[in-house]
mmCIF file of N, CA and C in Angstrom:
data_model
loop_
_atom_site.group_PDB
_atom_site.id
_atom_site.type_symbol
_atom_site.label_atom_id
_atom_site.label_comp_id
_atom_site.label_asym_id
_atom_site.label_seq_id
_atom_site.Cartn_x
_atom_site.Cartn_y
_atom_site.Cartn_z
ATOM 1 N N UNK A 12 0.847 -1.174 0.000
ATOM 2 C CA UNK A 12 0.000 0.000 0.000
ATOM 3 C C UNK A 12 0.896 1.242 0.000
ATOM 4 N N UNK A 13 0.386 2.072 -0.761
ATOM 5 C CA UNK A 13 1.253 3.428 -1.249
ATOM 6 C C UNK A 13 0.620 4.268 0.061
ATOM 7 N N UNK A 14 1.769 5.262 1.427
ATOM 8 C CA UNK A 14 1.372 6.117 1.981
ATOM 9 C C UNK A 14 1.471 7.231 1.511
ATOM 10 N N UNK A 15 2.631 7.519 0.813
ATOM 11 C CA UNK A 15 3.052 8.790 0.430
ATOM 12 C C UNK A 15 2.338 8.736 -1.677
ATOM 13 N N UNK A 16 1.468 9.388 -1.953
ATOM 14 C CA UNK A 16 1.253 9.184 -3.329
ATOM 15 C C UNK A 16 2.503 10.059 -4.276
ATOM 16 N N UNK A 17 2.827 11.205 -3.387
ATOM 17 C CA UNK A 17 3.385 12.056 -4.328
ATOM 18 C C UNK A 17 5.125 11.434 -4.764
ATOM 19 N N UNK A 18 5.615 11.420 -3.869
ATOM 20 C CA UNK A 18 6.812 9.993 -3.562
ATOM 21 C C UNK A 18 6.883 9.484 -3.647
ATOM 22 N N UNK A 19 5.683 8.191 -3.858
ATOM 23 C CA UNK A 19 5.542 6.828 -4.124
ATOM 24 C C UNK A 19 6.475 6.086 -3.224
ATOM 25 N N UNK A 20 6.367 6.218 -1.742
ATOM 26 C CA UNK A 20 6.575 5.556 -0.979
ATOM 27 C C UNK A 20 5.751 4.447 -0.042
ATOM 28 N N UNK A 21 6.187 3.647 0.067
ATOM 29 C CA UNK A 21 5.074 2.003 0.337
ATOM 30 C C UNK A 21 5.120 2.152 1.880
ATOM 31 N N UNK A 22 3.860 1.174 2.465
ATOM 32 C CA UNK A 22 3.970 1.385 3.990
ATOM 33 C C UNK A 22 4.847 0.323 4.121
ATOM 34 N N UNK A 23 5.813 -0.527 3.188
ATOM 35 C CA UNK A 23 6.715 -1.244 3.866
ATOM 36 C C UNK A 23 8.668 -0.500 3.989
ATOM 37 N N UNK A 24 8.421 0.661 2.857
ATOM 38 C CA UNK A 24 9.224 1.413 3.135
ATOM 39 C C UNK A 24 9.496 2.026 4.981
ATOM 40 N N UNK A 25 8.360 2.308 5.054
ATOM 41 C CA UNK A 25 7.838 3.585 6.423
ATOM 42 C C UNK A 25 8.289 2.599 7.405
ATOM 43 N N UNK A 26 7.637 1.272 7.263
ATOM 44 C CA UNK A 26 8.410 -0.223 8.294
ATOM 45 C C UNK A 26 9.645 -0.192 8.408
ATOM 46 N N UNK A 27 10.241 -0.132 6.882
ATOM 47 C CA UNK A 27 11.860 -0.499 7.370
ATOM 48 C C UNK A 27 12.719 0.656 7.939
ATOM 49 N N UNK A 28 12.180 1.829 7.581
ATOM 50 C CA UNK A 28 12.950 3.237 8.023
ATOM 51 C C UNK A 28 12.513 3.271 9.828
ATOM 52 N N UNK A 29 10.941 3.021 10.253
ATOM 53 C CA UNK A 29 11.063 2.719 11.760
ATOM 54 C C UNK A 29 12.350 2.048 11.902
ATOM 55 N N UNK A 30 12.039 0.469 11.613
ATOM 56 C CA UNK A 30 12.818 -0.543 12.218
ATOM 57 C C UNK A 30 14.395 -0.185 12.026
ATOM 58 N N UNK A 31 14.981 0.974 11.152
ATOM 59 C CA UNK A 31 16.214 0.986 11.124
ATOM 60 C C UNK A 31 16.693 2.427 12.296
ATOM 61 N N UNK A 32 15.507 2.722 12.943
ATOM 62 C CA UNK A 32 15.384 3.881 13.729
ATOM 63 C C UNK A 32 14.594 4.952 14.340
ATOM 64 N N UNK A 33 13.957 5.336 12.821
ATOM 65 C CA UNK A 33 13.356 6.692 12.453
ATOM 66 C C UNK A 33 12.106 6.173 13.704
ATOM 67 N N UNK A 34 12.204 7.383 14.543
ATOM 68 C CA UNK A 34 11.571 8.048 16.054
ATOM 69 C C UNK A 34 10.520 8.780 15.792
ATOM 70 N N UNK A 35 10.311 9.526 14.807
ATOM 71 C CA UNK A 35 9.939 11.499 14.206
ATOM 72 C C UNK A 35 9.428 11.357 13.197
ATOM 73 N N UNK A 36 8.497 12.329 12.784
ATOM 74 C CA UNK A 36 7.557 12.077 11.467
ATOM 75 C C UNK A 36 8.695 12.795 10.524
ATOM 76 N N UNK A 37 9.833 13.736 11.409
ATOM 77 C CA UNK A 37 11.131 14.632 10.210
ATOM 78 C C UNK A 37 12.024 13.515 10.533
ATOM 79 N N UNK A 38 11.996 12.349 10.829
ATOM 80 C CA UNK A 38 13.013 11.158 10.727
ATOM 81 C C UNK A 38 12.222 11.055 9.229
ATOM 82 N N UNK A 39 11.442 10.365 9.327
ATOM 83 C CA UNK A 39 10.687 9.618 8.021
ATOM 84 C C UNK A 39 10.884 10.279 6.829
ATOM 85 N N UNK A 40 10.906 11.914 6.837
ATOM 86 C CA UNK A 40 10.643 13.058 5.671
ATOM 87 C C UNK A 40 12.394 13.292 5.359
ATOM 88 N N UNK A 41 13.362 12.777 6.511
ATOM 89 C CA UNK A 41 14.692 13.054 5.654
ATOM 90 C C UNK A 41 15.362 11.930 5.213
ATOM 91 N N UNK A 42 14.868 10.610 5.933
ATOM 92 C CA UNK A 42 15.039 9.202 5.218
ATOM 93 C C UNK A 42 14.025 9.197 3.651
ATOM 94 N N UNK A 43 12.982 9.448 3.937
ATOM 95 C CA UNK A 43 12.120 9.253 2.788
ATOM 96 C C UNK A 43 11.252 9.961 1.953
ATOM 97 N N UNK A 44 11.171 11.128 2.659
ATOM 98 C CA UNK A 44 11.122 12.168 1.554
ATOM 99 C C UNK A 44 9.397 11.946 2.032
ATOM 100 N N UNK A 45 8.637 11.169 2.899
ATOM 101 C CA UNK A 45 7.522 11.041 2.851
ATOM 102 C C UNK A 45 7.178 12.834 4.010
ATOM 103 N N UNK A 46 5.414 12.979 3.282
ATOM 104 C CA UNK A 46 4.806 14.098 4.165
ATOM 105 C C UNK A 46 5.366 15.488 3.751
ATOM 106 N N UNK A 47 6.900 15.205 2.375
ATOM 107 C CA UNK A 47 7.558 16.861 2.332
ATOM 108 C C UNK A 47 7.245 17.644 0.620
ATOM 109 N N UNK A 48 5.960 17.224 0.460
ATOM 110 C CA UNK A 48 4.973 17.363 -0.973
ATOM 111 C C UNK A 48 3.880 18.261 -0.479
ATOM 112 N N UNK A 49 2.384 17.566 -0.333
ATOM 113 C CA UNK A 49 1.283 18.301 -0.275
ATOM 114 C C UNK A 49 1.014 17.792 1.233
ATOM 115 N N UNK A 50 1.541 16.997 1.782
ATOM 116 C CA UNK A 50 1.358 16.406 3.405
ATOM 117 C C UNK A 50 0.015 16.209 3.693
ATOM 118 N N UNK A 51 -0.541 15.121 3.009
ATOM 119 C CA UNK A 51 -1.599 14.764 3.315
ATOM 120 C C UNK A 51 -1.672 13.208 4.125
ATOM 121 N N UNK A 52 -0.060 12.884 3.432
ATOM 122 C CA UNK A 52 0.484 11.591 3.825
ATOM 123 C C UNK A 52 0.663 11.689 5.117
ATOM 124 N N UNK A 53 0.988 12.932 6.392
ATOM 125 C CA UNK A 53 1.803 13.171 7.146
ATOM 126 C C UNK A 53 1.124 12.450 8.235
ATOM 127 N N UNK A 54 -0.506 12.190 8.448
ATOM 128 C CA UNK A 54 -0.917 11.756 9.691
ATOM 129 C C UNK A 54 -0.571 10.103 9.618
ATOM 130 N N UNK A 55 -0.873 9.630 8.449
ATOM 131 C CA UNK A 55 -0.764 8.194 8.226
ATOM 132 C C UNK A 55 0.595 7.122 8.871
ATOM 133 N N UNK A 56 1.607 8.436 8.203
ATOM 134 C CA UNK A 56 3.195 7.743 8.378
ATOM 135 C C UNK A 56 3.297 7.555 9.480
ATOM 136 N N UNK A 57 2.687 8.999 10.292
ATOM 137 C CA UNK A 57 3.072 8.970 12.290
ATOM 138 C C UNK A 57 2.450 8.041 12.385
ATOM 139 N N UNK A 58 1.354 7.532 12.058
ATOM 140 C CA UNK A 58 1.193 5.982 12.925
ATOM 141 C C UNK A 58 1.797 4.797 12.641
ATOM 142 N N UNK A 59 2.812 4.663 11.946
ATOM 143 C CA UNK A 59 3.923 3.367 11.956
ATOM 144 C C UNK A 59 4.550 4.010 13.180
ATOM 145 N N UNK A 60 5.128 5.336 13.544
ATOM 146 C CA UNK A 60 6.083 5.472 14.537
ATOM 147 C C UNK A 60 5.748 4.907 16.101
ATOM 148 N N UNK A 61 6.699 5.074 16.510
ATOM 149 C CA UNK A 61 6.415 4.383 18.119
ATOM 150 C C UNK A 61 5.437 4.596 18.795
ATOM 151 N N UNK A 62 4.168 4.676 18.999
ATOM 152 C CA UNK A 62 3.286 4.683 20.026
ATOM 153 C C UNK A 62 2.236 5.061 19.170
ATOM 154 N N UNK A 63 2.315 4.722 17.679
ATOM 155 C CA UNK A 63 1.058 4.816 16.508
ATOM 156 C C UNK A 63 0.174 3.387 16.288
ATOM 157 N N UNK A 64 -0.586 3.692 15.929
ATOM 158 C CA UNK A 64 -1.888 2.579 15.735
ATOM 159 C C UNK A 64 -1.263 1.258 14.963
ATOM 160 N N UNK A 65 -0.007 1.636 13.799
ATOM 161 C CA UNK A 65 0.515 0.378 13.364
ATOM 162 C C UNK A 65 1.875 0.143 13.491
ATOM 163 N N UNK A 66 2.498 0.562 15.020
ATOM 164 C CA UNK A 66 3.537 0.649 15.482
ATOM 165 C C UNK A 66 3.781 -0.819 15.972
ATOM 166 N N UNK A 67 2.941 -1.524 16.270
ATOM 167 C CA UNK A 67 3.195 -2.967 16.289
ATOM 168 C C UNK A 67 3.848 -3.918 14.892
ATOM 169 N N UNK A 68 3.234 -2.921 13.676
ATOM 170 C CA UNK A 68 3.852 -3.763 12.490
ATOM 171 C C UNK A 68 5.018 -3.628 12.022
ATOM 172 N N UNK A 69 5.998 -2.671 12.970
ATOM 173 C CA UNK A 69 6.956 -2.906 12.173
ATOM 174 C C UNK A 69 7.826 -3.689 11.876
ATOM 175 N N UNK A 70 8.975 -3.081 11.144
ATOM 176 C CA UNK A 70 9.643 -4.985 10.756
ATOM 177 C C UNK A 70 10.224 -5.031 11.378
ATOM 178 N N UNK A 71 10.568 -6.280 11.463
ATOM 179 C CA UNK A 71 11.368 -7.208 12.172
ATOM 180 C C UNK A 71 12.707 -7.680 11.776
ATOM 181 N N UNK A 72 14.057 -7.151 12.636
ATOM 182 C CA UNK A 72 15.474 -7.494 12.621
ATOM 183 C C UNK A 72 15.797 -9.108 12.342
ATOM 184 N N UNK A 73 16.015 -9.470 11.842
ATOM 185 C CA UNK A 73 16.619 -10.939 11.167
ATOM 186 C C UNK A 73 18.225 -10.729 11.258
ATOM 187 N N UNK A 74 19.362 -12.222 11.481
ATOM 188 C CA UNK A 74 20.540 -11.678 11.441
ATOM 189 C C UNK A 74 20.911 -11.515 9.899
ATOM 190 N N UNK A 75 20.215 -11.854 9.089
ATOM 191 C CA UNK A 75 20.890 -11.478 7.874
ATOM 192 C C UNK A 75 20.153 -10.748 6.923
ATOM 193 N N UNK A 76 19.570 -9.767 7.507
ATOM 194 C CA UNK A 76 19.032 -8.594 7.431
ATOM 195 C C UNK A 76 17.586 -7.933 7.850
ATOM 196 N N UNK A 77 16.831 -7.667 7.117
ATOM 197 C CA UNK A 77 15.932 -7.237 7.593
ATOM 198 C C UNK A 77 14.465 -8.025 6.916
ATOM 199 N N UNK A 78 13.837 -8.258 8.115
ATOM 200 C CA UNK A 78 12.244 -9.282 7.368
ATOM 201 C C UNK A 78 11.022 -8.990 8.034
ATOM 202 N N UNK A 79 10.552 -8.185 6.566
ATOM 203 C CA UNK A 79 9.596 -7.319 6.543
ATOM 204 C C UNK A 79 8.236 -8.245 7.007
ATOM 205 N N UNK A 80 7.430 -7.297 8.244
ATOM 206 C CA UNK A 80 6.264 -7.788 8.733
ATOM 207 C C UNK A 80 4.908 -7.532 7.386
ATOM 208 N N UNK A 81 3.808 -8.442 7.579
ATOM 209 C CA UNK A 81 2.663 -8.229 6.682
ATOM 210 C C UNK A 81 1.916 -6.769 6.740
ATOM 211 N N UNK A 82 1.869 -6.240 5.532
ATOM 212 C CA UNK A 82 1.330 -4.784 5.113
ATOM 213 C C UNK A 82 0.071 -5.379 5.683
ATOM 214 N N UNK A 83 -0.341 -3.750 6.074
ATOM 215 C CA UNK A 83 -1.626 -3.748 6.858
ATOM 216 C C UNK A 83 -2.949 -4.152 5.859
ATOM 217 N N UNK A 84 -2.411 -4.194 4.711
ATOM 218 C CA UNK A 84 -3.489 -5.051 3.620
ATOM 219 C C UNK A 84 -2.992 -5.920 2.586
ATOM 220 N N UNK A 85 -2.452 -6.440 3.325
ATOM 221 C CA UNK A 85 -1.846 -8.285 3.114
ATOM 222 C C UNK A 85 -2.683 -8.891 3.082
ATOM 223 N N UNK A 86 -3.178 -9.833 2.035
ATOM 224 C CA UNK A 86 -3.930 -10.836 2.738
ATOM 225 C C UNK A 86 -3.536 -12.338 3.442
ATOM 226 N N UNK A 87 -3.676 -12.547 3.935
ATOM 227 C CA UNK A 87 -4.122 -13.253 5.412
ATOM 228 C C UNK A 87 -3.638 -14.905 4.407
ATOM 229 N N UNK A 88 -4.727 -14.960 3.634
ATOM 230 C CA UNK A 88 -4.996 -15.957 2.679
ATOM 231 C C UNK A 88 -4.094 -16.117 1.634
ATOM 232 N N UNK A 89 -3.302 -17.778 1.308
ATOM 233 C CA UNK A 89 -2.470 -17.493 0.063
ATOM 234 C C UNK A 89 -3.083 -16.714 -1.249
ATOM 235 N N UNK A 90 -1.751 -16.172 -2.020
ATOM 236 C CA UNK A 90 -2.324 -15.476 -3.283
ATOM 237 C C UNK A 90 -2.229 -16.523 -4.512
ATOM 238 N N UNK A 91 -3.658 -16.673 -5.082
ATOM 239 C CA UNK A 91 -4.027 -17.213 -6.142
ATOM 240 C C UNK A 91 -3.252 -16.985 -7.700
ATOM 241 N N UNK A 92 -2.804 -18.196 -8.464
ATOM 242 C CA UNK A 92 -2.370 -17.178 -9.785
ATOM 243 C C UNK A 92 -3.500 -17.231 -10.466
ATOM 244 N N UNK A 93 -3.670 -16.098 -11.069
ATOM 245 C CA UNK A 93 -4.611 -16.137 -12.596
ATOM 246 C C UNK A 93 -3.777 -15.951 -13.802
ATOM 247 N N UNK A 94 -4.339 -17.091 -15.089
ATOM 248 C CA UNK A 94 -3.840 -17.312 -16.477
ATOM 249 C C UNK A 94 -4.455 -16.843 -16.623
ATOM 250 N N UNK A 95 -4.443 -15.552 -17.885
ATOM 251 C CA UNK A 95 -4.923 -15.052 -18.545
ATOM 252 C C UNK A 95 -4.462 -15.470 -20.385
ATOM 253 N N UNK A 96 -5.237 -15.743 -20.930
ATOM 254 C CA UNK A 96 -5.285 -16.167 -22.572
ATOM 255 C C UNK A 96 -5.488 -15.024 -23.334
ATOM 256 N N UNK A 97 -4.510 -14.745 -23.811
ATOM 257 C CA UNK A 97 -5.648 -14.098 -25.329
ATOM 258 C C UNK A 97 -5.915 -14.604 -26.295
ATOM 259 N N UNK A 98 -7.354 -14.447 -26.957
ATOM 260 C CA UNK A 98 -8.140 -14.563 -27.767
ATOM 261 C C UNK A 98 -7.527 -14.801 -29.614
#
């Protein structure tokens, strides 16, 4: 899921910049440039940060690097392939 539209920054971006630190909604905006456009993005991002509504999702430290927790619209359920034919 895209938080930032103007940036095209993902909420798994906003995960890994928490998990590598970022405290501050101007942590997030000088790692990622998110909220420093039309800032409409700006309330969304603060809630990945520490004591925000999806501050539980962030990712998770692995020793051989970093392993990203499920986007808040992940589904749950494996993903299906679809074949598509043309005619």
């Amino acid at each position: 899921m895209f938080i930032c539209i103007c940036n095209a920054i993902t909420e798994r971006q906003v995960q890994a910049a928490v998990a590598e630190g970022a405290a501050s909604l101007s942590d997030l905006q000088g790692q990622l440039g998110v909220a420093s456009c039309c800032g409409c993005c700006a309330e969304t991002a603060s809630e990945y940060l520490p004591g925000g509504r999806y501050a539980s999702q962030a990712t998770l430290h692995h020793e051989q690097g970093v392993l990203v927790a499920n986007a808040a619209n992940d589904s749950v359920a494996p993903m299906l392939e679809v074949a598509v034919r043309r005619a």
